[in-house]
Short mmCIF file of C-alpha atoms and ligand atoms in Angstrom, two decimals:
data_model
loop_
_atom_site.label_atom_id
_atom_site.label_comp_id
_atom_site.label_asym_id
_atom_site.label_seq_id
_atom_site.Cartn_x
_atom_site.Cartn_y
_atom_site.Cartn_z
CA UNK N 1 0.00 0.00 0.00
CA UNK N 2 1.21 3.33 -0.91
CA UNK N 3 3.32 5.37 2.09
CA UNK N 4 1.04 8.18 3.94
CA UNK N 5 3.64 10.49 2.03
CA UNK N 6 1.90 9.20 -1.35
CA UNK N 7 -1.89 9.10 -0.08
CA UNK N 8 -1.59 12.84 1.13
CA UNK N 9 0.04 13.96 -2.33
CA UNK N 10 -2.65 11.89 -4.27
CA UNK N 11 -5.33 13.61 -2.10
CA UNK N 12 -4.87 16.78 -3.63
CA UNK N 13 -6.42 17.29 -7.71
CA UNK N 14 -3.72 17.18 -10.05
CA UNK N 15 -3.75 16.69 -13.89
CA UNK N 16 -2.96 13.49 -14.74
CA UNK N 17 -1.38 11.38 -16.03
CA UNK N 18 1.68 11.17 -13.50
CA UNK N 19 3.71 9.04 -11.55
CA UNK N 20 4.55 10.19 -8.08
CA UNK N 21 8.05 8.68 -6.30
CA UNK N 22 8.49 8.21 -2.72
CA UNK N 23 12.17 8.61 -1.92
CA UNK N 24 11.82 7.38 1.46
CA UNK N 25 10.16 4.10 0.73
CA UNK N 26 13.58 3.48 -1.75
CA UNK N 27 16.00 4.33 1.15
CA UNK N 28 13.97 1.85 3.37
CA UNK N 29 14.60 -0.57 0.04
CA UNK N 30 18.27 -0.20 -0.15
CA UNK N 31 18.37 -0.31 3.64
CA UNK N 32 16.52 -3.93 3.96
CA UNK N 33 18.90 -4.94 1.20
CA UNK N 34 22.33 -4.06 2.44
CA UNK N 35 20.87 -5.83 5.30
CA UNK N 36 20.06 -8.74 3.76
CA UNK N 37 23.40 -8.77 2.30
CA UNK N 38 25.98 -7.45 4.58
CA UNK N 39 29.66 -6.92 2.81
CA UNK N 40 28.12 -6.76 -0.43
CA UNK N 41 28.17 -3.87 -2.76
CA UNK N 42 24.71 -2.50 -4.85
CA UNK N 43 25.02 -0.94 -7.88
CA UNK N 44 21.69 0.49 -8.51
CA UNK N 45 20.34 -0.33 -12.61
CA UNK N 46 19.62 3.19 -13.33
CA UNK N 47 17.29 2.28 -16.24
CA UNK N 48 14.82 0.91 -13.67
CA UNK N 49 14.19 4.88 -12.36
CA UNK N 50 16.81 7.55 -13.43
CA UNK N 51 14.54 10.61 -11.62
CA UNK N 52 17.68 12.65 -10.15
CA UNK N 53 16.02 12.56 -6.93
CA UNK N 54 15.82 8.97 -6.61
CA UNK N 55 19.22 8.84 -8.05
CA UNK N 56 20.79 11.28 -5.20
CA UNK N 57 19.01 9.22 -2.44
CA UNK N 58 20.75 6.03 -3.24
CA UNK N 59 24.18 7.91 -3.68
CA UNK N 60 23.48 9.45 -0.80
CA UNK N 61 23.35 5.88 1.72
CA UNK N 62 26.68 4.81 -0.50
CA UNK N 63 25.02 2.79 -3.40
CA UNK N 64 26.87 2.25 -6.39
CA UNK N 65 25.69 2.50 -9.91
CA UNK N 66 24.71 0.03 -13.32
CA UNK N 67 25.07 2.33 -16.09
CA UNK N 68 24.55 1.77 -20.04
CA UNK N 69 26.03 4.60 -21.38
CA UNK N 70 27.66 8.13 -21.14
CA UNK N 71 23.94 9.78 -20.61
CA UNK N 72 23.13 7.53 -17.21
CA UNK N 73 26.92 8.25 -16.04
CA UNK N 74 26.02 12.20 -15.89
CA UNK N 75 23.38 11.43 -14.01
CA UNK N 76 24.95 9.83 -11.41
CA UNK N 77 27.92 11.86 -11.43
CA UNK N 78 25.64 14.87 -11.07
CA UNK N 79 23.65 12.88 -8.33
CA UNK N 80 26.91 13.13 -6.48
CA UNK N 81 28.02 9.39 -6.98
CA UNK N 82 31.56 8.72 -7.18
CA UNK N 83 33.03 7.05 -10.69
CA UNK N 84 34.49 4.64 -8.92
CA UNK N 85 31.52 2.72 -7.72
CA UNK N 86 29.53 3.31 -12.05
CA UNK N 87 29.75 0.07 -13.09
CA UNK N 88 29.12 0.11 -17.10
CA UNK N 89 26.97 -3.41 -17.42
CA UNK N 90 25.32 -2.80 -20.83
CA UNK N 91 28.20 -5.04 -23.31
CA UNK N 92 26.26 -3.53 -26.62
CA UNK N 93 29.51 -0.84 -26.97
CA UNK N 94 29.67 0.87 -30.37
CA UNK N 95 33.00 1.92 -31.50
CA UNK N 96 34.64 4.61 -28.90
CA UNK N 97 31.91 3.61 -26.61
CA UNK N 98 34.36 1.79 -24.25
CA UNK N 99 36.98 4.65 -24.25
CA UNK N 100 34.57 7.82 -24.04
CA UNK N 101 33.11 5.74 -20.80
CA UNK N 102 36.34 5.73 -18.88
CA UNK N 103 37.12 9.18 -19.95
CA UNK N 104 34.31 9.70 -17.55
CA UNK N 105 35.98 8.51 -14.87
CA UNK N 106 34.51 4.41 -14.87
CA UNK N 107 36.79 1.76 -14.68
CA UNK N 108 34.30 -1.59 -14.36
CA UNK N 109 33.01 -2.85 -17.20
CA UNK N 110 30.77 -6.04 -17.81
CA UNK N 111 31.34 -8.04 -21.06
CA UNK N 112 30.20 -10.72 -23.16
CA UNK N 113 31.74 -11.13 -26.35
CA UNK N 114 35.39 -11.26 -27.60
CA UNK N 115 34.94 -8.79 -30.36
CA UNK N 116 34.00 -6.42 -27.52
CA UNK N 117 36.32 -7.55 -24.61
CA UNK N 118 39.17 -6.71 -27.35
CA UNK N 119 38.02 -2.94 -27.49
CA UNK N 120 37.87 -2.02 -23.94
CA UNK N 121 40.44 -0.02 -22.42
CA UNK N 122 43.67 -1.18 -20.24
CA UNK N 123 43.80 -1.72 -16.52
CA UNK N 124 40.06 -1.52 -16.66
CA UNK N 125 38.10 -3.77 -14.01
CA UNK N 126 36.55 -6.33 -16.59
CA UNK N 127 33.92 -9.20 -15.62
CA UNK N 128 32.47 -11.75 -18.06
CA UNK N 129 28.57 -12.24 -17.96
CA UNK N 130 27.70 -15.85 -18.40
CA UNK N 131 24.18 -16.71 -19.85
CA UNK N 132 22.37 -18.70 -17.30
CA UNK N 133 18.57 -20.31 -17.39
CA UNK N 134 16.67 -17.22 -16.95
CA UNK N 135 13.04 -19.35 -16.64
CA UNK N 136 10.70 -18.02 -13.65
CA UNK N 137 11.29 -14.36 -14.82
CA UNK N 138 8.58 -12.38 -15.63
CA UNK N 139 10.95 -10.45 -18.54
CA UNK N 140 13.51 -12.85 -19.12
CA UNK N 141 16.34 -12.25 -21.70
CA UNK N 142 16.19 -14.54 -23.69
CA UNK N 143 19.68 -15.39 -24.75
CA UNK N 144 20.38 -11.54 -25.90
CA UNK N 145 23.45 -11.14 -23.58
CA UNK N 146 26.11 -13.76 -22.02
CA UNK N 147 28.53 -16.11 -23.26
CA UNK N 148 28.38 -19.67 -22.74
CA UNK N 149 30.17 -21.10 -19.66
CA UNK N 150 32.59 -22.76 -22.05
CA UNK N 151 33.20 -19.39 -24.06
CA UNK N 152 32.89 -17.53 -20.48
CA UNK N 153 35.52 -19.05 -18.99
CA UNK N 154 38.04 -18.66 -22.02
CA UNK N 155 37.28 -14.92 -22.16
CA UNK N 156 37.74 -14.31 -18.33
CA UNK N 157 41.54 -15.61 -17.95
CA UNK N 158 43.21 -12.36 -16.25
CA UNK N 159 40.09 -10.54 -15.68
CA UNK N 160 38.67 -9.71 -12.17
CA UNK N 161 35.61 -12.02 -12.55
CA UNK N 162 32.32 -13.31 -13.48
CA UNK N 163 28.05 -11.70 -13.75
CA UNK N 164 25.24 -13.11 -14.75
CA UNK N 165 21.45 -12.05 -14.80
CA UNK N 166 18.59 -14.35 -14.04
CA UNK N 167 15.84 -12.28 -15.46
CA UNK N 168 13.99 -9.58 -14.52
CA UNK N 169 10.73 -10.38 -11.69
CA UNK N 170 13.04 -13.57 -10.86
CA UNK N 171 9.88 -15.96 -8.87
CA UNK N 172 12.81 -18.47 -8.47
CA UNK N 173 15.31 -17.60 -6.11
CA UNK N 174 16.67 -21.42 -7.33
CA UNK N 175 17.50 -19.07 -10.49
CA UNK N 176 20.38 -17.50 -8.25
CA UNK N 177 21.62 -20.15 -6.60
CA UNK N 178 21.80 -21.92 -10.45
CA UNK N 179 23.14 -18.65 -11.30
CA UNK N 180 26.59 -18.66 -9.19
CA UNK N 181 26.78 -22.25 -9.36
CA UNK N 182 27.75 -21.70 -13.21
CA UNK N 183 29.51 -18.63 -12.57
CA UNK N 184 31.86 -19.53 -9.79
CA UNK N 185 32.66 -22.56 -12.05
CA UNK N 186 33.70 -20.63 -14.57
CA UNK N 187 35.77 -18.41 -12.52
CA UNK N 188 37.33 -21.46 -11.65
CA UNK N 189 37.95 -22.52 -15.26
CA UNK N 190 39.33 -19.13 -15.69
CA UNK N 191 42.01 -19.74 -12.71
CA UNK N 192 39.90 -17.10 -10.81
CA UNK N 193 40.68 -17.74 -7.19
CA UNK N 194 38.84 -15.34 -5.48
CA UNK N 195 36.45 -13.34 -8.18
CA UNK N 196 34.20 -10.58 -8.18
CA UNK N 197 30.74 -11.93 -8.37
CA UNK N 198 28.09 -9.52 -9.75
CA UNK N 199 24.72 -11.52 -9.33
CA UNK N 200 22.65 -8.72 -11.36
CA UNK N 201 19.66 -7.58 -11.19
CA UNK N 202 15.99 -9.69 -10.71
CA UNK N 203 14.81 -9.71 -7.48
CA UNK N 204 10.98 -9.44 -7.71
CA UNK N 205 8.91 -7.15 -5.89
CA UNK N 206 5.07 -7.65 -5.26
CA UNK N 207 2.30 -6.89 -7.97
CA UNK N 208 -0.99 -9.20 -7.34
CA UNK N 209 0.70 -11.86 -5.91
CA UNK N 210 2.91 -12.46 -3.35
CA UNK N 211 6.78 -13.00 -4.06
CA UNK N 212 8.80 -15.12 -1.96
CA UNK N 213 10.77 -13.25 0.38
CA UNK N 214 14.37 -11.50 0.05
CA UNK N 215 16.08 -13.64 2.88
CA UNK N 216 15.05 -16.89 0.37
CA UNK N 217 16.90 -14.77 -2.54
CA UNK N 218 20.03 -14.47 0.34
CA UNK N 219 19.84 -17.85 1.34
CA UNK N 220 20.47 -19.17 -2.23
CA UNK N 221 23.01 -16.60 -2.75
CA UNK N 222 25.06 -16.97 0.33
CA UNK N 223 24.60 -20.80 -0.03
CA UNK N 224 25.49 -21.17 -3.22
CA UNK N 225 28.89 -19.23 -3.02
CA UNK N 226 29.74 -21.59 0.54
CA UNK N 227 29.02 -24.38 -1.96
CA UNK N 228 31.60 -23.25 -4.13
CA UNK N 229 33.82 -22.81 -1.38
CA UNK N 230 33.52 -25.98 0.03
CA UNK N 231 33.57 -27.53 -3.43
CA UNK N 232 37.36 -25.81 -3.73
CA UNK N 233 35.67 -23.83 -6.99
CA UNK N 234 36.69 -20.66 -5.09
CA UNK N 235 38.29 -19.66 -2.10
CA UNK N 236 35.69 -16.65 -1.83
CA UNK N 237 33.48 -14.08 -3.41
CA UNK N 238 33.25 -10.21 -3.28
CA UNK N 239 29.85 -10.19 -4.15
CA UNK N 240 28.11 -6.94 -6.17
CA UNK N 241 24.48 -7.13 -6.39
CA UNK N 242 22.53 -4.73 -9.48
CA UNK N 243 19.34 -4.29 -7.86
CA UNK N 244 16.75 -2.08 -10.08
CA UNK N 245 12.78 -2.81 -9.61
CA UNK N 246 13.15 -4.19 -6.03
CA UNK N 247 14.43 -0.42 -5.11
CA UNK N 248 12.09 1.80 -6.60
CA UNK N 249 8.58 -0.11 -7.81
CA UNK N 250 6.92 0.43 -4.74
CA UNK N 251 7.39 3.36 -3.91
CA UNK N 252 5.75 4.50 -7.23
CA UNK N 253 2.49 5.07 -8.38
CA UNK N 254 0.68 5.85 -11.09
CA UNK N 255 -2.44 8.15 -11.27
CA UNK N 256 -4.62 8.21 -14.39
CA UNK N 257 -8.01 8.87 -14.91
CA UNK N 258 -10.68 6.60 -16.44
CA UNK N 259 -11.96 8.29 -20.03
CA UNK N 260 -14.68 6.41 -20.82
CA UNK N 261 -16.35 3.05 -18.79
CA UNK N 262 -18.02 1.50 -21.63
CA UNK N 263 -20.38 -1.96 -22.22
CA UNK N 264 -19.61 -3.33 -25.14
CA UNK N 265 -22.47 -5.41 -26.18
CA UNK N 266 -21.96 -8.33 -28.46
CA UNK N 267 -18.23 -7.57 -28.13
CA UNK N 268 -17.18 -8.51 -24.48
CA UNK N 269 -19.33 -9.11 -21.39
CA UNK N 270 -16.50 -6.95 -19.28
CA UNK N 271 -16.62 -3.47 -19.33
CA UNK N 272 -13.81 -1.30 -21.02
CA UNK N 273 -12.01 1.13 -18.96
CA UNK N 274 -10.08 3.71 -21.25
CA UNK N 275 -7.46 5.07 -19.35
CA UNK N 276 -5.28 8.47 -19.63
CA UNK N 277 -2.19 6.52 -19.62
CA UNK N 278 -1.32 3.19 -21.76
CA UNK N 279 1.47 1.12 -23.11
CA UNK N 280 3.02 4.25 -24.40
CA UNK N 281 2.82 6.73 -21.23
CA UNK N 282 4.43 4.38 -18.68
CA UNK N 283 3.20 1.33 -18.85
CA UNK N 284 5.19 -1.00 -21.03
CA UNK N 285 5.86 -3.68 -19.13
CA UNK N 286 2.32 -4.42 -19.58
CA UNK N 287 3.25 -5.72 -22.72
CA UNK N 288 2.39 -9.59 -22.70
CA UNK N 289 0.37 -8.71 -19.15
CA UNK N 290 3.75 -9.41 -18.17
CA UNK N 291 3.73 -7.22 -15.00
CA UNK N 292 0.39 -6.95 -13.62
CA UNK N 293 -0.12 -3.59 -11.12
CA UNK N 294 -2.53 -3.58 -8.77
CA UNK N 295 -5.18 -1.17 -9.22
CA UNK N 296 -7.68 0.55 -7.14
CA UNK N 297 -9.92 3.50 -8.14
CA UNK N 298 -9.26 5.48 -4.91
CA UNK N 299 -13.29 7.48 -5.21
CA UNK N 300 -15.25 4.60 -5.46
CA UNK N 301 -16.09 2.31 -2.86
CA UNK N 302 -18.89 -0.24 -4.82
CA UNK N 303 -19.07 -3.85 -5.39
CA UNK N 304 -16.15 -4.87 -8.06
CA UNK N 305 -17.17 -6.11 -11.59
CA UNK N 306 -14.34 -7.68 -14.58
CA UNK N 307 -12.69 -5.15 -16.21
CA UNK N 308 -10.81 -4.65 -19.72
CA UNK N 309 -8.22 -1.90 -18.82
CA UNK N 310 -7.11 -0.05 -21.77
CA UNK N 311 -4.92 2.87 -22.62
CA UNK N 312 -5.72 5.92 -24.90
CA UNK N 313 -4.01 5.83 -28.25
CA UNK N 314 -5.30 4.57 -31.38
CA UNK N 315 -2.83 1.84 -31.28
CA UNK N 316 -4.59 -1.96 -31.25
CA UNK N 317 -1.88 -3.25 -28.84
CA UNK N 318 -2.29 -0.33 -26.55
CA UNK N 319 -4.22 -2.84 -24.27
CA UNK N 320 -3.31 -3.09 -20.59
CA UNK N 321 -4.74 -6.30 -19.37
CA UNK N 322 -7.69 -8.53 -21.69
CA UNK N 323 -6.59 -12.07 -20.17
CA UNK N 324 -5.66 -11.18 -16.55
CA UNK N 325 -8.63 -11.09 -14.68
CA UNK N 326 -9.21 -7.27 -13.22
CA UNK N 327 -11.74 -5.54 -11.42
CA UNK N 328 -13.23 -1.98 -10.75
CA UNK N 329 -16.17 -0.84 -8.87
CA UNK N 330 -19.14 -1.33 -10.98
CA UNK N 331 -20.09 2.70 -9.94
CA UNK N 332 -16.98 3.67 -11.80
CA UNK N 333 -17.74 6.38 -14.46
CA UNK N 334 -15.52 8.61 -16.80
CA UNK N 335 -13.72 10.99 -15.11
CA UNK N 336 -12.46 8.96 -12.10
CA UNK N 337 -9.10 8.39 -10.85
CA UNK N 338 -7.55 5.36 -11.72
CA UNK N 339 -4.11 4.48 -9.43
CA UNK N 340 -1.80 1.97 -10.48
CA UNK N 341 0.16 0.93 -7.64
CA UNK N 342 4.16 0.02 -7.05
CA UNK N 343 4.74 1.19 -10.27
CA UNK N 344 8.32 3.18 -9.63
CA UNK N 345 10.08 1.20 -11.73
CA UNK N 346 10.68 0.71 -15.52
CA UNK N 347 7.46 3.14 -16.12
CA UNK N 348 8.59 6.98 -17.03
CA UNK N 349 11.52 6.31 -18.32
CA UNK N 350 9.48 4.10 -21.11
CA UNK N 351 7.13 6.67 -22.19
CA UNK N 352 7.09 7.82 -25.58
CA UNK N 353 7.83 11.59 -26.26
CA UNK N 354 4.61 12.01 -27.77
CA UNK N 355 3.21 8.86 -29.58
CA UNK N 356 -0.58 9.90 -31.04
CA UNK N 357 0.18 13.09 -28.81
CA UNK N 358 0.16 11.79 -25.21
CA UNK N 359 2.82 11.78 -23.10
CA UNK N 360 5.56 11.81 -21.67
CA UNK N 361 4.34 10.89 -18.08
CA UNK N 362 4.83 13.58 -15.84
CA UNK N 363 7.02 12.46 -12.56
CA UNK N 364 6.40 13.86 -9.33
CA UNK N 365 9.16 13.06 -6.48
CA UNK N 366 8.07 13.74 -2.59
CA UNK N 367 11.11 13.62 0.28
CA UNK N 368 13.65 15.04 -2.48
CA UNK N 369 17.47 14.66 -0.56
C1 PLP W 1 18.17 -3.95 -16.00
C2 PLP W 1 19.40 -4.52 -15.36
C3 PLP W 1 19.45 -4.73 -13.98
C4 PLP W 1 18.26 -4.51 -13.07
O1 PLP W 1 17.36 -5.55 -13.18
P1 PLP W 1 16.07 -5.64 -12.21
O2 PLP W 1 15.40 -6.86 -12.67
O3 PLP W 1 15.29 -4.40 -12.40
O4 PLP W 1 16.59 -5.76 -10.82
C5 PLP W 1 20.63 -5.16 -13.44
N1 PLP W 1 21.73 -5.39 -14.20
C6 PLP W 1 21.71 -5.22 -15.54
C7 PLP W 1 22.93 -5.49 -16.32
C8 PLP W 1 20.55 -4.80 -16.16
O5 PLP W 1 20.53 -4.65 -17.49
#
């Protein structure tokens, strides 16, 4: 449930669409997590929220930062974080890319390929990402980045170690603990003794339905590096974590109003609820119903009935949710305020500039540092 800070900002009439940002509920985040894993160090995924607020928070309690490209590094710089704890994770690197990046002062890079390992620059901090099974996630990868364990291990001889990335919304904390297992063993193919080991991003945060809890995300973790100690794999870990949703989703939402409730007779027994904000002002992850937000029409206090939840463009895909099952009040009419909630992460930074003219979603941040 949104933070009192949220309710009393959501209280007030506003235009909408916007997404409003408790700071203070991502501090509490990044707090639980060092917590959870003491020793270890966070580099925030800046793609998941870049909002300068958010971003000088985090720098702020000593996170570090996963950065794509020279845009998300002046961010962070200007957030006050310190180069050396950017950590460029994105291995797509055109020409120059590499060099202009440490120009700005980074010196850890993530890699996956040869023909990109070969361009990066000396005496930078290099780890290999290995492709792992990334099944459980609600956005998995699919096979676009890592190398094979085989072609891991041959590209991390004399480099400081090994990432990997389970998938985004990871249900399986198994995934992790199947995640260093290969990892470590590569570093151990690599004659890796004691290897950096960047775990990446995935943790899952709650939508509809409960997510099993961060200490079973540790336990695999922790576990599966003593396992790989024991096994004589490694004789130990410095352990980086690249946390992104599980920092900043719920302390987001998202406030729309309903355009139009309409019946659709002969077409669907559900009604249709039009919104003011769609895949293309925020909500992309919708895309496949992959994330599914809760939602609660905060003037309305009637029985629920099944809802189609759709955005505003012209745009036949520009459907929310048609197979999840979702319900409004049956009172709902045009005009009222829709709220999708823990939606801080991966939502403004997807909007369109203007697709059919709407957008880009408005951010609002309360508890600015
Ligand atoms: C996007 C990304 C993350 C963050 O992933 P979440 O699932 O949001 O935690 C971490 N590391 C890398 C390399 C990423 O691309």
């Amino acid at each position: 449930m949104p933070t009192r800070a949220l309710e009393a900002f959501l209280a007030e009439p506003r235009p909408t669409p916007f997404l409003v940002l408790d700071t203070g509920l991502v501090a509490q985040r990044y707090t639980e997590l060092a917590a959870a894993f003491p020793g270890a160090e966070i580099l925030y995924a800046v793609k998941a929220c870049p909002e300068p607020e958010v971003l000088r928070t985090l720098a702020a309690l000593g996170s570090g930062f996963d950065v794509a490209g020279a845009e998300e590094i002046a961010l962070c710089l200007d957030a006050g974080a310190d180069p050396a704890r950017l950590c460029h994770g994105n291995p797509v690197r055109g020409p120059g890319a590499a060099a202009a990046v440490a120009a700005q002062g980074v010196r850890r890079f993530v890699t996956d390929s040869a023909e990109d390992l070969a361009g990066l620059p000396a005496g930078a901090e290099v780890l290999v990402r290995v492709l792992v099974a990334d099944d459980g996630a609600a956005t998995p990868f699919l096979g676009k980045f890592g190398a094979t364990p085989a072609e891991a291990a041959r590209l991390a001889r004399g480099t400081a170690g090994v990432a990997f990335h389970a998938g985004s919304q990871q249900l399986r904390s198994a995934a992790f603990a199947e995640g260093v297992r290969v990892a470590l063993r590569v570093a151990h193919a690599a004659g890796i003794a004691r290897p950096v080991l960047d775990v990446g991003g995935g943790l899952p945060v709650r939508y509809r339905a409960e997510v099993p809890p961060l200490d079973a995300y540790a336990e695999a973790i922790h576990g599966a590096v003593a396992a790989a100690v024991t096994a004589g794999d490694v004789d130990g870990v410095r352990l980086i974590l690249e946390p992104g949703r599980v920092l900043v989703a719920e302390a987001g939402v998202l406030r729309t109003t309903a355009l139009r409730v309409s019946r659709r007779p002969g077409i669907d027994h559900r009604r249709w609820v039009y919104l003011d904000a769609g895949r293309y002002q925020g909500l992309a992850e919708a895309e496949g119903e992959a994330i599914d937000y809760p939602v609660r029409a905060p003037g309305r206090s009637g029985p629920p009935g099944p809802v189609v939840l759709a955005g505003p463009t012209c745009d036949g895909d520009d459907v929310l949710y048609r197979r999840k099952p979702y319900a409004l009040p049956l009172d709902l009419a045009a005009g009222d305020a829709v709220d999708l909630l823990h939606a801080g992460a991966y939502t403004a930074s997807y909007a369109s500039v203007g697709f059919n003219g709407f957008g880009p979603l408005p951010v609002h941040v309360l508890n600015a540092t």
